[in-house]
């Protein structure tokens, strides 16, 4: 018997709702084995990020090498990278190991509004790393940074997903949660097939949205690791995060943005 394995390369969230902690939960809940390489340690809770300590790049490189040289990975999820130097370390590893299923969540700003990527690293992300991966999963603010212009309405999401995909030659899952419509339509643009897929859900009023981006991209990587194609993985990841948000909407944890309920399926089974 063999596990479907996902390596998450991301930052640690001491509050447990986002980052590596969310990645481990989501990958596990979606049925794959989670290994990790930590890029930075954040001092973080539901209210915000008060400090960030970058892991030395040599230690990051050795973490990635330790996992991929022994355990291997059927997919890689990349999250918070913080600096240009860190991005180059990850790019070197991707060149070395040639893992095909790589999902990049271009983490730039936390749910609380705290900046997680240095300005000088944005150019490196665009020019070096994005062209190397299979899928990127930006939210609206991140996509606006990548495009260099605003995405004001739901109608713009369709055009912008295709524009991002064809500019960077990568498939794009553009998340619409930052818009104001009651019906949210995330758009997945499959660059390999040049097709757009609409993924609809109703907006839910809840403050428990911390780590939704980390969770969705990790689920996407987990489903790719299991042999699903791009569109199947996108749809399954959308269903997973939507159900996790619904299941966690009414919980109270901390004073700010709480997490989603990553293990809602397990909890439902335990109650039966």
Tab-separated table of N, CA, C and O in Angstrom, residues 72-134:
chain	number	residue	atom	x	y	z
A	72	UNK	N	9.513	11.466	-1.090
A	72	UNK	CA	8.994	11.847	-2.401
A	72	UNK	C	7.683	12.606	-2.261
A	72	UNK	O	7.167	12.822	-1.159
A	73	UNK	N	7.115	13.015	-3.383
A	73	UNK	CA	5.840	13.738	-3.378
A	73	UNK	C	5.137	13.533	-4.711
A	73	UNK	O	5.758	13.583	-5.767
A	74	UNK	N	3.828	13.294	-4.623
A	74	UNK	CA	2.989	13.230	-5.823
A	74	UNK	C	2.493	14.614	-6.216
A	74	UNK	O	2.032	14.811	-7.341
A	75	UNK	N	2.574	15.543	-5.268
A	75	UNK	CA	2.221	16.941	-5.525
A	75	UNK	C	2.925	17.808	-4.492
A	75	UNK	O	3.288	17.344	-3.410
A	76	UNK	N	3.102	19.069	-4.841
A	76	UNK	CA	3.680	20.050	-3.927
A	76	UNK	C	2.732	21.233	-3.841
A	76	UNK	O	2.209	21.700	-4.854
A	77	UNK	N	2.489	21.701	-2.628
A	77	UNK	CA	1.751	22.948	-2.404
A	77	UNK	C	2.746	23.975	-1.866
A	77	UNK	O	3.512	23.701	-0.946
A	78	UNK	N	2.760	25.166	-2.442
A	78	UNK	CA	3.657	26.235	-2.007
A	78	UNK	C	2.822	27.391	-1.489
A	78	UNK	O	1.903	27.856	-2.163
A	79	UNK	N	3.166	27.861	-0.288
A	79	UNK	CA	2.462	28.981	0.306
A	79	UNK	C	3.394	30.145	0.548
A	79	UNK	O	4.091	30.602	-0.357
A	80	UNK	N	3.461	30.618	1.790
A	80	UNK	CA	4.228	31.810	2.150
A	80	UNK	C	5.720	31.624	1.901
A	80	UNK	O	6.343	30.698	2.408
A	81	UNK	N	6.311	32.538	1.127
A	81	UNK	CA	7.735	32.453	0.797
A	81	UNK	C	8.544	33.651	1.296
A	81	UNK	O	9.754	33.560	1.408
A	82	UNK	N	7.905	34.775	1.567
A	82	UNK	CA	8.475	35.907	2.297
A	82	UNK	C	9.515	36.729	1.529
A	82	UNK	O	9.440	37.931	1.476
A	83	UNK	N	10.540	36.094	0.921
A	83	UNK	CA	11.631	36.873	0.321
A	83	UNK	C	12.065	36.286	-1.016
A	83	UNK	O	11.770	35.134	-1.344
A	84	UNK	N	12.821	37.091	-1.773
A	84	UNK	CA	13.359	36.623	-3.058
A	84	UNK	C	14.290	35.436	-2.877
A	84	UNK	O	14.278	34.486	-3.678
A	85	UNK	N	15.112	35.496	-1.842
A	85	UNK	CA	16.059	34.408	-1.598
A	85	UNK	C	15.328	33.094	-1.352
A	85	UNK	O	15.728	32.039	-1.855
A	86	UNK	N	14.245	33.169	-0.595
A	86	UNK	CA	13.453	31.968	-0.324
A	86	UNK	C	12.843	31.419	-1.603
A	86	UNK	O	12.815	30.204	-1.838
A	87	UNK	N	12.340	32.305	-2.450
A	87	UNK	CA	11.750	31.886	-3.723
A	87	UNK	C	12.776	31.156	-4.579
A	87	UNK	O	12.480	30.122	-5.198
A	88	UNK	N	14.007	31.653	-4.615
A	88	UNK	CA	15.053	30.992	-5.402
A	88	UNK	C	15.390	29.609	-4.843
A	88	UNK	O	15.669	28.673	-5.612
A	89	UNK	N	15.356	29.451	-3.519
A	89	UNK	CA	15.597	28.136	-2.917
A	89	UNK	C	14.545	27.137	-3.399
A	89	UNK	O	14.861	26.002	-3.783
A	90	UNK	N	13.286	27.556	-3.384
A	90	UNK	CA	12.201	26.670	-3.813
A	90	UNK	C	12.302	26.378	-5.311
A	90	UNK	O	12.124	25.235	-5.749
A	91	UNK	N	12.621	27.390	-6.096
A	91	UNK	CA	12.774	27.189	-7.543
A	91	UNK	C	13.890	26.190	-7.848
A	91	UNK	O	13.749	25.331	-8.732
A	92	UNK	N	14.995	26.284	-7.125
A	92	UNK	CA	16.098	25.340	-7.317
A	92	UNK	C	15.650	23.912	-7.024
A	92	UNK	O	16.019	22.967	-7.736
A	93	UNK	N	14.834	23.741	-5.975
A	93	UNK	CA	14.341	22.405	-5.621
A	93	UNK	C	13.398	21.862	-6.694
A	93	UNK	O	13.448	20.673	-7.038
A	94	UNK	N	12.542	22.723	-7.236
A	94	UNK	CA	11.638	22.284	-8.294
A	94	UNK	C	12.416	21.861	-9.532
A	94	UNK	O	12.064	20.878	-10.206
A	95	UNK	N	13.469	22.599	-9.844
A	95	UNK	CA	14.331	22.217	-10.964
A	95	UNK	C	14.997	20.876	-10.727
A	95	UNK	O	15.118	20.051	-11.640
A	96	UNK	N	15.420	20.644	-9.495
A	96	UNK	CA	16.145	19.417	-9.168
A	96	UNK	C	15.252	18.185	-9.213
A	96	UNK	O	15.634	17.144	-9.760
A	97	UNK	N	14.052	18.294	-8.643
A	97	UNK	CA	13.213	17.102	-8.462
A	97	UNK	C	12.117	16.943	-9.512
A	97	UNK	O	11.527	15.856	-9.625
A	98	UNK	N	11.801	17.984	-10.267
A	98	UNK	CA	10.874	17.877	-11.393
A	98	UNK	C	9.528	17.262	-11.017
A	98	UNK	O	9.010	16.382	-11.714
A	99	UNK	N	8.972	17.696	-9.895
A	99	UNK	CA	7.620	17.276	-9.525
A	99	UNK	C	6.635	17.994	-10.438
A	99	UNK	O	6.677	19.213	-10.592
A	100	UNK	N	5.728	17.238	-11.065
A	100	UNK	CA	4.842	17.832	-12.070
A	100	UNK	C	3.674	18.604	-11.455
A	100	UNK	O	3.275	19.642	-11.974
A	101	UNK	N	3.088	18.067	-10.394
A	101	UNK	CA	1.890	18.669	-9.810
A	101	UNK	C	2.274	19.672	-8.734
A	101	UNK	O	2.432	19.321	-7.561
A	102	UNK	N	2.433	20.930	-9.111
A	102	UNK	CA	2.825	21.974	-8.163
A	102	UNK	C	1.741	23.041	-8.142
A	102	UNK	O	1.408	23.635	-9.171
A	103	UNK	N	1.186	23.274	-6.944
A	103	UNK	CA	0.143	24.285	-6.736
A	103	UNK	C	0.752	25.416	-5.921
A	103	UNK	O	1.248	25.201	-4.816
A	104	UNK	N	0.715	26.629	-6.467
A	104	UNK	CA	1.259	27.797	-5.783
A	104	UNK	C	0.123	28.707	-5.337
A	104	UNK	O	-0.642	29.214	-6.159
A	105	UNK	N	0.027	28.898	-4.031
A	105	UNK	CA	-0.863	29.915	-3.483
A	105	UNK	C	-0.012	31.163	-3.277
A	105	UNK	O	0.818	31.196	-2.372
A	106	UNK	N	-0.180	32.189	-4.113
A	106	UNK	CA	0.724	33.352	-4.055
A	106	UNK	C	0.412	34.242	-2.853
A	106	UNK	O	-0.156	35.327	-2.982
A	107	UNK	N	0.778	33.763	-1.670
A	107	UNK	CA	0.435	34.428	-0.414
A	107	UNK	C	1.161	35.770	-0.323
A	107	UNK	O	2.392	35.820	-0.311
A	108	UNK	N	0.409	36.827	-0.233
A	108	UNK	CA	0.984	38.166	-0.129
A	108	UNK	C	0.478	38.921	1.093
A	108	UNK	O	1.227	39.666	1.720
A	109	UNK	N	-0.811	38.701	1.442
A	109	UNK	CA	-1.422	39.410	2.561
A	109	UNK	C	-2.291	38.430	3.345
A	109	UNK	O	-3.026	37.638	2.758
A	110	UNK	N	-2.208	38.477	4.683
A	110	UNK	CA	-3.034	37.626	5.528
A	110	UNK	C	-4.478	38.123	5.546
A	110	UNK	O	-4.772	39.252	5.150
A	111	UNK	N	-5.404	37.264	6.025
A	111	UNK	CA	-6.805	37.653	6.146
A	111	UNK	C	-6.955	38.929	6.961
A	111	UNK	O	-7.820	39.766	6.699
A	112	UNK	N	-6.074	39.100	7.954
A	112	UNK	CA	-6.122	40.271	8.825
A	112	UNK	C	-5.632	41.543	8.143
A	112	UNK	O	-5.779	42.642	8.675
A	113	UNK	N	-5.018	41.395	6.952
A	113	UNK	CA	-4.479	42.546	6.238
A	113	UNK	C	-2.983	42.716	6.382
A	113	UNK	O	-2.383	43.583	5.749
A	114	UNK	N	-2.335	41.869	7.197
A	114	UNK	CA	-0.899	41.973	7.406
A	114	UNK	C	-0.134	41.459	6.186
A	114	UNK	O	-0.439	40.397	5.636
A	115	UNK	N	0.899	42.219	5.766
A	115	UNK	CA	1.688	41.849	4.601
A	115	UNK	C	2.608	40.664	4.925
A	115	UNK	O	3.295	40.663	5.939
A	116	UNK	N	2.616	39.655	4.044
A	116	UNK	CA	3.413	38.454	4.278
A	116	UNK	C	4.495	38.242	3.218
A	116	UNK	O	5.271	37.306	3.319
A	117	UNK	N	4.553	39.086	2.203
A	117	UNK	CA	5.551	38.964	1.150
A	117	UNK	C	6.217	40.321	0.941
A	117	UNK	O	5.539	41.330	0.745
A	118	UNK	N	7.533	40.345	1.001
A	118	UNK	CA	8.265	41.586	0.800
A	118	UNK	C	8.050	42.095	-0.624
A	118	UNK	O	7.930	41.318	-1.570
A	119	UNK	N	8.028	43.418	-0.783
A	119	UNK	CA	7.763	44.010	-2.099
A	119	UNK	C	8.743	43.532	-3.166
A	119	UNK	O	8.351	43.239	-4.308
A	120	UNK	N	10.013	43.434	-2.798
A	120	UNK	CA	11.018	43.012	-3.791
A	120	UNK	C	10.858	41.561	-4.218
A	120	UNK	O	11.357	41.152	-5.263
A	121	UNK	N	10.120	40.798	-3.402
A	121	UNK	CA	9.937	39.384	-3.739
A	121	UNK	C	8.812	39.169	-4.745
A	121	UNK	O	8.750	38.110	-5.386
A	122	UNK	N	7.940	40.160	-4.903
A	122	UNK	CA	6.817	39.997	-5.823
A	122	UNK	C	7.316	39.823	-7.258
A	122	UNK	O	6.832	38.964	-8.001
A	123	UNK	N	8.301	40.606	-7.637
A	123	UNK	CA	8.872	40.479	-8.978
A	123	UNK	C	9.502	39.110	-9.180
A	123	UNK	O	9.335	38.472	-10.238
A	124	UNK	N	10.209	38.631	-8.174
A	124	UNK	CA	10.837	37.302	-8.259
A	124	UNK	C	9.786	36.217	-8.392
A	124	UNK	O	9.945	35.264	-9.165
A	125	UNK	N	8.691	36.366	-7.639
A	125	UNK	CA	7.601	35.399	-7.729
A	125	UNK	C	7.046	35.347	-9.143
A	125	UNK	O	6.842	34.270	-9.711
A	126	UNK	N	6.822	36.521	-9.728
A	126	UNK	CA	6.263	36.601	-11.079
A	126	UNK	C	7.213	36.010	-12.123
A	126	UNK	O	6.793	35.251	-13.005
A	127	UNK	N	8.486	36.376	-12.040
A	127	UNK	CA	9.426	36.047	-13.110
A	127	UNK	C	10.051	34.668	-12.967
A	127	UNK	O	10.363	34.027	-13.975
A	128	UNK	N	10.219	34.205	-11.732
A	128	UNK	CA	10.963	32.963	-11.502
A	128	UNK	C	10.055	31.785	-11.193
A	128	UNK	O	10.157	30.718	-11.822
A	129	UNK	N	9.151	31.945	-10.230
A	129	UNK	CA	8.438	30.774	-9.705
A	129	UNK	C	7.141	30.457	-10.430
A	129	UNK	O	6.876	29.291	-10.744
A	130	UNK	N	6.312	31.465	-10.693
A	130	UNK	CA	5.010	31.180	-11.303
A	130	UNK	C	5.141	30.407	-12.621
A	130	UNK	O	4.387	29.452	-12.852
A	131	UNK	N	6.094	30.742	-13.499
A	131	UNK	CA	6.206	29.965	-14.741
A	131	UNK	C	6.608	28.499	-14.542
A	131	UNK	O	6.503	27.704	-15.486
A	132	UNK	N	7.039	28.132	-13.326
A	132	UNK	CA	7.495	26.773	-13.073
A	132	UNK	C	6.398	25.849	-12.551
A	132	UNK	O	6.596	24.632	-12.483
A	133	UNK	N	5.251	26.413	-12.143
A	133	UNK	CA	4.249	25.598	-11.464
A	133	UNK	C	3.103	25.244	-12.404
A	133	UNK	O	3.013	25.737	-13.527
A	134	UNK	N	2.213	24.388	-11.906
A	134	UNK	CA	1.087	23.922	-12.721
A	134	UNK	C	-0.168	24.764	-12.504
A	134	UNK	O	-0.950	24.993	-13.434
